Short mmCIF file of C-alpha atoms in Angstrom, two decimals:
data_model
loop_
_atom_site.label_atom_id
_atom_site.label_comp_id
_atom_site.label_asym_id
_atom_site.label_seq_id
_atom_site.Cartn_x
_atom_site.Cartn_y
_atom_site.Cartn_z
CA MET A 1 40.54 -234.55 -5.61
CA ALA A 2 39.61 -230.93 -6.29
CA ARG A 3 36.16 -230.53 -7.82
CA VAL A 4 36.54 -227.64 -10.25
CA LEU A 5 33.57 -225.97 -11.94
CA ILE A 6 34.49 -224.31 -15.23
CA VAL A 7 32.19 -221.61 -16.61
CA ALA A 8 33.53 -220.87 -20.07
CA GLY A 9 33.09 -221.21 -23.81
CA SER A 10 33.69 -224.25 -25.96
CA ASP A 11 36.49 -224.29 -28.55
CA SER A 12 35.70 -226.52 -31.51
CA GLY A 13 39.42 -226.69 -32.34
CA GLY A 14 40.20 -228.11 -28.91
CA GLY A 15 43.01 -225.68 -28.15
CA ALA A 16 41.44 -223.33 -25.62
CA GLY A 17 38.21 -222.86 -23.69
CA ILE A 18 36.42 -225.75 -22.03
CA GLN A 19 38.57 -228.30 -23.83
CA ALA A 20 41.84 -226.85 -22.49
CA ASP A 21 40.29 -226.41 -19.06
CA ILE A 22 39.24 -230.05 -18.79
CA ARG A 23 42.64 -231.32 -19.88
CA THR A 24 44.42 -229.07 -17.38
CA VAL A 25 42.28 -229.98 -14.39
CA THR A 26 42.50 -233.67 -15.28
CA MET A 27 46.29 -233.67 -15.70
CA LEU A 28 46.64 -231.99 -12.31
CA GLY A 29 44.52 -234.68 -10.65
CA GLY A 30 41.27 -232.76 -10.28
CA HIS A 31 37.71 -233.44 -11.41
CA ALA A 32 36.50 -231.00 -14.08
CA MET A 33 32.82 -229.99 -14.31
CA THR A 34 31.47 -227.54 -16.87
CA ALA A 35 28.86 -224.89 -17.43
CA ILE A 36 29.26 -223.97 -21.09
CA ALA A 37 28.46 -220.28 -21.59
CA ALA A 38 29.15 -220.01 -25.32
CA ILE A 39 29.79 -222.21 -28.32
CA THR A 40 32.42 -221.10 -30.79
CA ALA A 41 33.39 -222.24 -34.26
CA GLN A 42 37.15 -221.84 -34.34
CA ASN A 43 40.44 -223.43 -35.26
CA THR A 44 44.08 -222.42 -35.09
CA LEU A 45 43.48 -219.61 -37.61
CA GLY A 46 40.69 -217.83 -35.77
CA VAL A 47 37.10 -217.66 -34.57
CA SER A 48 34.46 -217.75 -37.29
CA ALA A 49 31.28 -217.78 -35.18
CA VAL A 50 30.16 -217.35 -31.56
CA HIS A 51 26.82 -218.55 -30.19
CA PRO A 52 26.05 -217.52 -26.58
CA VAL A 53 24.23 -220.13 -24.51
CA PRO A 54 21.08 -218.73 -22.83
CA ALA A 55 21.73 -217.59 -19.27
CA GLU A 56 19.12 -219.93 -17.82
CA MET A 57 20.89 -222.92 -19.38
CA VAL A 58 24.22 -221.81 -17.96
CA LEU A 59 22.62 -221.57 -14.50
CA ALA A 60 21.01 -224.99 -14.92
CA GLN A 61 24.44 -226.51 -15.55
CA ILE A 62 25.87 -224.82 -12.45
CA ASP A 63 22.97 -225.98 -10.29
CA ALA A 64 23.19 -229.54 -11.57
CA VAL A 65 26.78 -230.05 -10.44
CA ALA A 66 26.56 -227.92 -7.29
CA ASP A 67 23.52 -229.80 -5.97
CA ASP A 68 25.06 -233.25 -6.48
CA ILE A 69 28.85 -233.34 -6.79
CA GLY A 70 29.92 -230.19 -4.95
CA ILE A 71 32.40 -227.49 -5.89
CA ASP A 72 35.86 -226.79 -4.42
CA ALA A 73 36.86 -224.06 -6.88
CA VAL A 74 35.45 -222.16 -9.86
CA LYS A 75 37.17 -221.00 -13.02
CA ILE A 76 35.39 -218.42 -15.17
CA GLY A 77 36.50 -217.84 -18.73
CA MET A 78 34.57 -216.68 -21.79
CA ILE A 79 31.18 -215.69 -20.39
CA GLY A 80 29.11 -215.08 -23.53
CA SER A 81 27.05 -212.00 -22.64
CA ALA A 82 26.49 -209.33 -19.98
CA GLU A 83 23.23 -211.00 -19.00
CA THR A 84 25.03 -214.28 -18.38
CA ALA A 85 27.81 -212.55 -16.43
CA HIS A 86 25.30 -211.00 -14.02
CA ALA A 87 23.33 -214.24 -13.73
CA VAL A 88 26.48 -216.24 -13.00
CA ALA A 89 27.54 -213.69 -10.39
CA ASP A 90 24.16 -214.04 -8.66
CA ARG A 91 24.43 -217.81 -8.60
CA LEU A 92 28.05 -218.02 -7.50
CA ALA A 93 27.29 -215.76 -4.55
CA ARG A 94 25.63 -218.84 -3.02
CA ILE A 95 28.71 -221.05 -3.49
CA ASP A 96 31.51 -220.99 -0.93
CA ALA A 97 34.52 -221.71 -3.15
CA PRO A 98 37.46 -219.66 -4.48
CA ILE A 99 36.90 -218.18 -7.92
CA VAL A 100 39.54 -217.65 -10.59
CA PHE A 101 38.35 -215.15 -13.19
CA ASP A 102 40.06 -215.11 -16.58
CA PRO A 103 38.51 -212.05 -18.29
CA VAL A 104 38.51 -213.42 -21.85
CA MET A 105 38.01 -210.56 -24.29
CA VAL A 106 40.17 -211.35 -27.30
CA ALA A 107 41.30 -214.74 -28.64
CA THR A 108 44.94 -215.44 -29.48
CA SER A 109 44.00 -215.00 -33.13
CA GLY A 110 42.73 -211.46 -32.43
CA ALA A 111 39.00 -212.21 -32.58
CA VAL A 112 36.91 -210.13 -30.15
CA LEU A 113 34.99 -212.37 -27.72
CA ALA A 114 33.38 -209.79 -25.39
CA ASP A 115 31.53 -206.54 -26.06
CA GLY A 116 31.64 -203.36 -23.98
CA GLU A 117 28.56 -204.22 -21.92
CA THR A 118 29.97 -207.62 -21.04
CA ILE A 119 33.32 -206.11 -20.07
CA ALA A 120 31.48 -203.72 -17.73
CA ALA A 121 29.73 -206.69 -16.12
CA PHE A 122 33.12 -208.22 -15.41
CA GLN A 123 33.48 -205.83 -12.47
CA ARG A 124 30.95 -207.89 -10.48
CA LEU A 125 32.80 -211.11 -11.15
CA MET A 126 36.13 -209.57 -10.16
CA ALA A 127 34.67 -208.40 -6.86
CA MET A 128 33.80 -212.03 -6.05
CA ALA A 129 37.04 -213.59 -7.27
CA ALA A 130 40.09 -214.73 -5.34
CA VAL A 131 42.19 -213.72 -8.34
CA ALA A 132 41.73 -212.32 -11.84
CA THR A 133 44.22 -213.25 -14.57
CA PRO A 134 44.22 -210.58 -17.32
CA ASN A 135 46.81 -210.32 -20.05
CA LEU A 136 48.09 -206.85 -20.97
CA PRO A 137 45.24 -205.85 -23.36
CA GLU A 138 42.64 -207.14 -20.89
CA LEU A 139 44.34 -205.34 -18.01
CA GLN A 140 44.25 -202.08 -19.95
CA ALA A 141 40.57 -202.54 -20.79
CA LEU A 142 39.62 -203.38 -17.20
CA ALA A 143 41.86 -200.85 -15.46
CA GLY A 144 41.20 -197.95 -17.80
CA GLY A 145 44.86 -197.04 -17.99
CA ALA A 146 45.67 -197.92 -14.38
CA ASP A 147 48.12 -200.64 -13.42
CA ALA A 148 47.53 -204.04 -11.81
CA ALA A 149 47.96 -202.70 -8.29
CA ALA A 150 45.30 -200.04 -8.82
CA LEU A 151 42.95 -202.59 -10.37
CA ALA A 152 43.46 -204.96 -7.42
CA ARG A 153 42.66 -202.21 -4.93
CA ARG A 154 39.58 -201.13 -6.84
CA ALA A 155 38.27 -204.63 -7.54
CA GLY A 156 39.08 -206.06 -4.12
CA CYS A 157 40.69 -209.21 -5.51
CA ALA A 158 44.23 -210.29 -6.32
CA VAL A 159 45.31 -209.63 -9.90
CA LEU A 160 47.80 -211.76 -11.82
CA ALA A 161 49.06 -209.50 -14.61
CA LYS A 162 50.41 -211.83 -17.29
CA GLY A 163 53.46 -210.64 -19.18
CA GLY A 164 53.22 -212.60 -22.41
CA HIS A 165 52.19 -209.55 -24.46
CA VAL A 166 55.15 -207.48 -23.27
CA PRO A 167 58.03 -207.61 -25.81
CA GLY A 168 61.33 -209.12 -24.75
CA ASP A 169 63.19 -212.38 -24.27
CA ALA A 170 61.88 -212.79 -20.72
CA ILE A 171 58.29 -212.92 -19.47
CA THR A 172 57.40 -211.55 -16.04
CA ASP A 173 54.06 -212.31 -14.40
CA VAL A 174 53.13 -210.13 -11.43
CA LEU A 175 50.65 -211.19 -8.74
CA VAL A 176 49.30 -208.20 -6.79
CA TRP A 177 47.02 -208.37 -3.75
CA PRO A 178 44.59 -205.54 -2.85
CA ASP A 179 46.93 -204.40 -0.05
CA GLY A 180 49.72 -203.85 -2.57
CA THR A 181 51.74 -206.97 -1.75
CA GLU A 182 53.43 -208.37 -4.86
CA ARG A 183 54.98 -211.63 -6.04
CA ARG A 184 56.86 -211.85 -9.36
CA TRP A 185 57.93 -214.73 -11.57
CA THR A 186 60.26 -214.35 -14.54
CA GLY A 187 61.12 -216.97 -17.13
CA ALA A 188 62.68 -217.09 -20.58
CA ARG A 189 60.17 -216.65 -23.39
CA ILE A 190 59.41 -219.97 -25.10
CA ASP A 191 59.64 -219.43 -28.85
CA THR A 192 56.55 -221.07 -30.33
CA ALA A 193 53.56 -220.06 -32.39
CA HIS A 194 51.52 -222.80 -30.73
CA SER A 195 50.28 -220.93 -27.68
CA HIS A 196 46.52 -221.19 -28.13
CA GLY A 197 44.85 -221.66 -24.75
CA THR A 198 47.60 -220.38 -22.47
CA GLY A 199 45.24 -218.12 -20.51
CA CYS A 200 42.58 -220.80 -20.10
CA THR A 201 45.17 -223.33 -19.03
CA LEU A 202 46.81 -221.02 -16.49
CA ALA A 203 43.51 -220.04 -14.87
CA SER A 204 42.25 -223.62 -14.66
CA ALA A 205 45.53 -224.78 -13.16
CA ILE A 206 45.33 -222.04 -10.53
CA ALA A 207 41.73 -223.01 -9.74
CA THR A 208 42.76 -226.64 -9.30
CA GLY A 209 45.48 -225.61 -6.87
CA LEU A 210 43.10 -223.42 -4.87
CA GLY A 211 40.57 -226.26 -4.83
CA GLU A 212 43.25 -228.48 -3.29
CA GLY A 213 43.89 -225.90 -0.60
CA LEU A 214 47.14 -224.44 -1.93
CA PRO A 215 47.94 -220.82 -1.05
CA LEU A 216 47.39 -218.51 -4.02
CA ALA A 217 51.09 -217.88 -4.73
CA ASP A 218 51.84 -221.62 -4.69
CA ALA A 219 48.90 -222.33 -6.99
CA VAL A 220 50.16 -219.68 -9.42
CA ALA A 221 53.72 -221.01 -9.34
CA ARG A 222 52.57 -224.54 -10.16
CA ALA A 223 50.19 -223.28 -12.84
CA ARG A 224 52.97 -221.31 -14.54
CA LEU A 225 55.17 -224.39 -14.64
CA PHE A 226 52.32 -226.43 -16.11
CA VAL A 227 51.80 -223.85 -18.87
CA ARG A 228 55.51 -223.68 -19.69
CA ILE A 229 55.85 -227.45 -20.04
CA ALA A 230 52.67 -227.61 -22.16
CA LEU A 231 54.09 -224.90 -24.44
CA ARG A 232 57.32 -226.86 -24.85
CA GLU A 233 55.32 -229.99 -25.67
CA ALA A 234 53.03 -228.31 -28.25
CA PRO A 235 52.38 -230.87 -31.01
CA GLY A 236 52.36 -228.33 -33.86
CA LEU A 237 48.81 -228.91 -35.06
CA GLY A 238 47.11 -226.56 -37.50
CA ARG A 239 48.33 -223.71 -39.68
CA GLY A 240 48.04 -220.93 -37.08
CA HIS A 241 48.18 -220.64 -33.31
CA GLY A 242 48.07 -224.32 -32.46
CA PRO A 243 47.16 -226.04 -29.18
CA MET A 244 49.60 -226.83 -26.40
CA GLY A 245 50.69 -230.28 -25.28
CA HIS A 246 48.65 -230.79 -22.10
CA PRO A 247 48.78 -234.62 -22.20
CA LEU A 248 52.59 -234.56 -22.08
CA VAL A 249 52.88 -232.62 -18.81
CA ARG A 250 53.59 -235.58 -16.59
CA LEU A 251 56.29 -235.63 -13.94
CA ASP A 252 57.73 -232.13 -14.15
CA GLY A 253 57.35 -230.77 -10.63
CA VAL A 254 53.58 -230.27 -10.78
CA LEU A 255 52.65 -233.17 -8.47
CA ASP A 256 53.34 -233.00 -4.75
CA GLY A 257 56.28 -235.32 -4.19
CA PRO A 258 58.49 -236.98 -3.68
CA VAL A 259 58.07 -238.22 -7.25
CA LEU A 260 60.43 -240.90 -8.59
CA ASN A 261 61.29 -239.68 -12.07
CA GLN A 262 65.05 -240.12 -12.52
CA VAL A 263 67.67 -242.78 -11.92
CA THR A 264 71.38 -242.26 -12.64
CA VAL A 265 73.71 -245.20 -13.14
CA ALA A 266 77.47 -245.25 -13.48
CA ALA A 267 79.32 -246.38 -16.61
CA ASP A 268 82.97 -246.54 -17.61
CA ASP A 269 82.37 -246.63 -21.39
CA TYR A 270 80.21 -243.73 -22.59
CA ASP A 271 79.74 -244.84 -26.20
CA ARG A 272 78.81 -248.43 -25.38
CA SER A 273 76.37 -247.32 -22.68
CA VAL A 274 74.66 -244.73 -24.90
CA ALA A 275 74.33 -247.27 -27.68
CA PHE A 276 72.80 -249.80 -25.28
CA TYR A 277 70.16 -247.52 -23.81
CA THR A 278 69.33 -246.00 -27.18
CA ALA A 279 68.79 -249.52 -28.51
CA LEU A 280 66.41 -250.13 -25.61
CA GLY A 281 64.24 -247.34 -27.00
CA LEU A 282 65.17 -244.39 -24.77
CA GLU A 283 65.42 -240.95 -26.39
CA GLN A 284 68.70 -239.19 -25.64
CA ILE A 285 68.09 -235.56 -24.64
CA VAL A 286 71.48 -234.50 -23.20
CA ALA A 287 74.92 -235.44 -24.52
CA ALA A 288 78.06 -234.44 -22.61
CA PRO A 289 80.61 -237.11 -23.56
CA PRO A 290 82.46 -238.74 -22.00
CA ARG A 291 81.03 -237.63 -18.65
CA TYR A 292 77.24 -237.58 -18.84
CA ALA A 293 74.15 -238.49 -20.89
CA ARG A 294 70.45 -238.12 -20.12
CA PHE A 295 67.56 -239.96 -21.71
CA GLN A 296 63.78 -239.50 -21.69
CA THR A 297 61.43 -242.45 -21.32
CA ALA A 298 58.03 -242.86 -22.93
CA GLY A 299 56.31 -242.14 -19.61
CA GLY A 300 58.10 -238.83 -19.04
CA GLY A 301 60.68 -240.11 -16.57
CA THR A 302 64.38 -239.51 -17.16
CA PHE A 303 67.38 -241.80 -16.90
CA SER A 304 71.03 -240.79 -16.98
CA LEU A 305 74.57 -242.12 -17.15
CA HIS A 306 77.57 -240.63 -15.39
CA ARG A 307 81.16 -241.61 -15.86
CA ALA A 308 82.89 -243.67 -13.19
CA GLU A 309 86.33 -245.18 -13.18
CA ALA A 310 86.73 -248.89 -13.68
CA GLY A 311 85.98 -250.72 -10.46
CA GLU A 312 83.74 -247.94 -9.14
CA VAL A 313 80.66 -248.76 -11.18
CA ALA A 314 79.03 -251.23 -8.81
CA GLY A 315 76.91 -249.49 -6.20
CA ALA A 316 77.20 -246.10 -7.87
CA THR A 317 73.50 -245.79 -8.77
CA THR A 318 71.61 -242.72 -7.53
CA VAL A 319 67.82 -242.58 -7.25
CA TYR A 320 66.19 -239.15 -7.68
CA PHE A 321 62.91 -237.98 -6.13
CA GLU A 322 61.61 -234.59 -7.24
CA CYS A 323 59.91 -232.39 -4.63
CA VAL A 324 57.77 -229.34 -5.37
CA ASP A 325 59.02 -227.52 -2.25
CA LEU A 326 62.43 -229.09 -1.70
CA ASP A 327 63.49 -226.96 1.27
CA ALA A 328 60.27 -227.62 3.18
CA ARG A 329 60.52 -231.35 2.44
CA VAL A 330 64.12 -231.55 3.68
CA ALA A 331 63.31 -229.58 6.82
CA ALA A 332 60.45 -231.95 7.63
CA LEU A 333 62.60 -235.04 7.05
CA LYS A 334 65.42 -233.67 9.22
CA ALA A 335 62.90 -232.95 11.96
CA ALA A 336 61.80 -236.58 11.68
CA GLY A 337 65.38 -237.73 12.31
CA LEU A 338 66.83 -238.34 8.83
CA ALA A 339 70.46 -237.29 8.34
CA PHE A 340 71.50 -235.56 5.10
CA ASP A 341 74.91 -235.54 3.45
CA HIS A 342 74.13 -231.95 2.41
CA ASP A 343 71.22 -229.56 2.58
CA PRO A 344 69.54 -228.09 -0.55
CA VAL A 345 72.12 -226.49 -2.84
CA ASP A 346 71.71 -224.78 -6.22
CA GLN A 347 73.79 -226.68 -8.78
CA ASP A 348 75.48 -225.49 -11.97
CA TRP A 349 73.05 -227.60 -14.03
CA GLN A 350 70.13 -225.51 -12.63
CA TRP A 351 68.76 -228.18 -10.29
CA ARG A 352 68.46 -227.64 -6.54
CA GLU A 353 69.56 -230.78 -4.74
CA ALA A 354 69.88 -232.33 -1.29
CA ARG A 355 71.48 -235.73 -0.76
CA LEU A 356 71.28 -238.51 1.79
CA ARG A 357 71.82 -242.27 1.93
CA ASP A 358 69.57 -245.16 2.77
CA PRO A 359 70.53 -247.61 5.56
CA PHE A 360 72.67 -249.61 3.10
CA GLY A 361 74.58 -246.65 1.71
CA ASN A 362 72.64 -246.21 -1.54
CA SER A 363 72.64 -242.63 -2.76
CA VAL A 364 69.32 -240.77 -2.72
CA CYS A 365 68.89 -237.28 -4.19
CA LEU A 366 65.90 -235.09 -3.40
CA TYR A 367 65.71 -232.27 -5.89
CA SER A 368 63.68 -229.60 -7.63
CA ALA A 369 64.10 -228.93 -11.35
CA GLY A 370 60.72 -228.37 -13.01
CA GLU A 371 61.07 -227.82 -16.74
CA ILE A 372 64.90 -228.02 -16.59
CA ARG A 373 64.76 -231.79 -16.06
CA ARG A 374 63.49 -232.52 -19.55
CA PHE A 375 64.13 -229.16 -21.20
CA PRO A 376 67.55 -227.90 -20.14
CA PRO A 377 69.05 -225.09 -22.24
CA TRP A 378 71.48 -227.63 -23.67
CA ARG A 379 68.82 -230.18 -24.68
CA ILE A 380 69.62 -231.94 -27.95
CA THR A 381 67.54 -230.56 -30.84
CA PRO A 382 66.01 -233.40 -32.90
#
């Protein structure tokens, strides 16, 4: 269990800040500890007041958890003041743990959360960090017109330049190391106004991964998936930029597998089968009659039907185990002596699958799908 210290501000609306950080770390299986650096009065419409916590109190919170529980990773968000930024930098210099620095300057609503002096103090925190996670306005403020690569070289830490502020149907996030090495991720933009706390969530998810010992790129990849699922699950609270759906990120490729989260059974009567499983209380999320149907269970697992000819139904069940790194998992299992019907293959339905059979001939599918499992492009709209 990764012990993650979060140095950040509190969000009274529960969408971002400490509240989003705690939910993220918890959902990813870590233990969240906090040093609250500022108290805000805010909701989905904006920030109405900010009260910095005295630097000595922030340090007392850090010392309390460091001296007793221990720290595997640190996430820094809204810092409150330049004095606190310098004090936190002094204290964290004594702690041997990777630091993820989210240079919070402006809230999603547009409210300014850091003054010029505080932004200047951010340079010290970046020099200590494993990675900084600025969005486009923050990158421009920190880099002074330079790009992410130049900022990474100057700061001496990796920089994850988030692409959410760049117009377009696709979002590209770029991770740049000080030596110029890059890694890019691109995904379709998720159309929602309820994106409050995306930066906090991403940084805390990365910190949890680093605290578990994941390489930086793997921690970022998992964190991005977590954010995307949480955006899709946003509950629609408030009249402005509402919170994301952290509690509903469950079995979507964020836990190291194999994770049992889908079973497919055969049926020779599509309508009767759909009616039966709907009556059981499952929510249908994919309809492709008469060949295929997929359902979502209350716990986040999925269940599907596929068409089989009469007489072929018995024994046609397939059990699915999702794996975060499918290719590595299959390679390890083959090295251990397991025989596969086929190696990992990209399928038309956007899953990557490998298949084998148990000693009695039952079909087993190891796969990777992430958000596509529950949110395929052809998902039924309620």
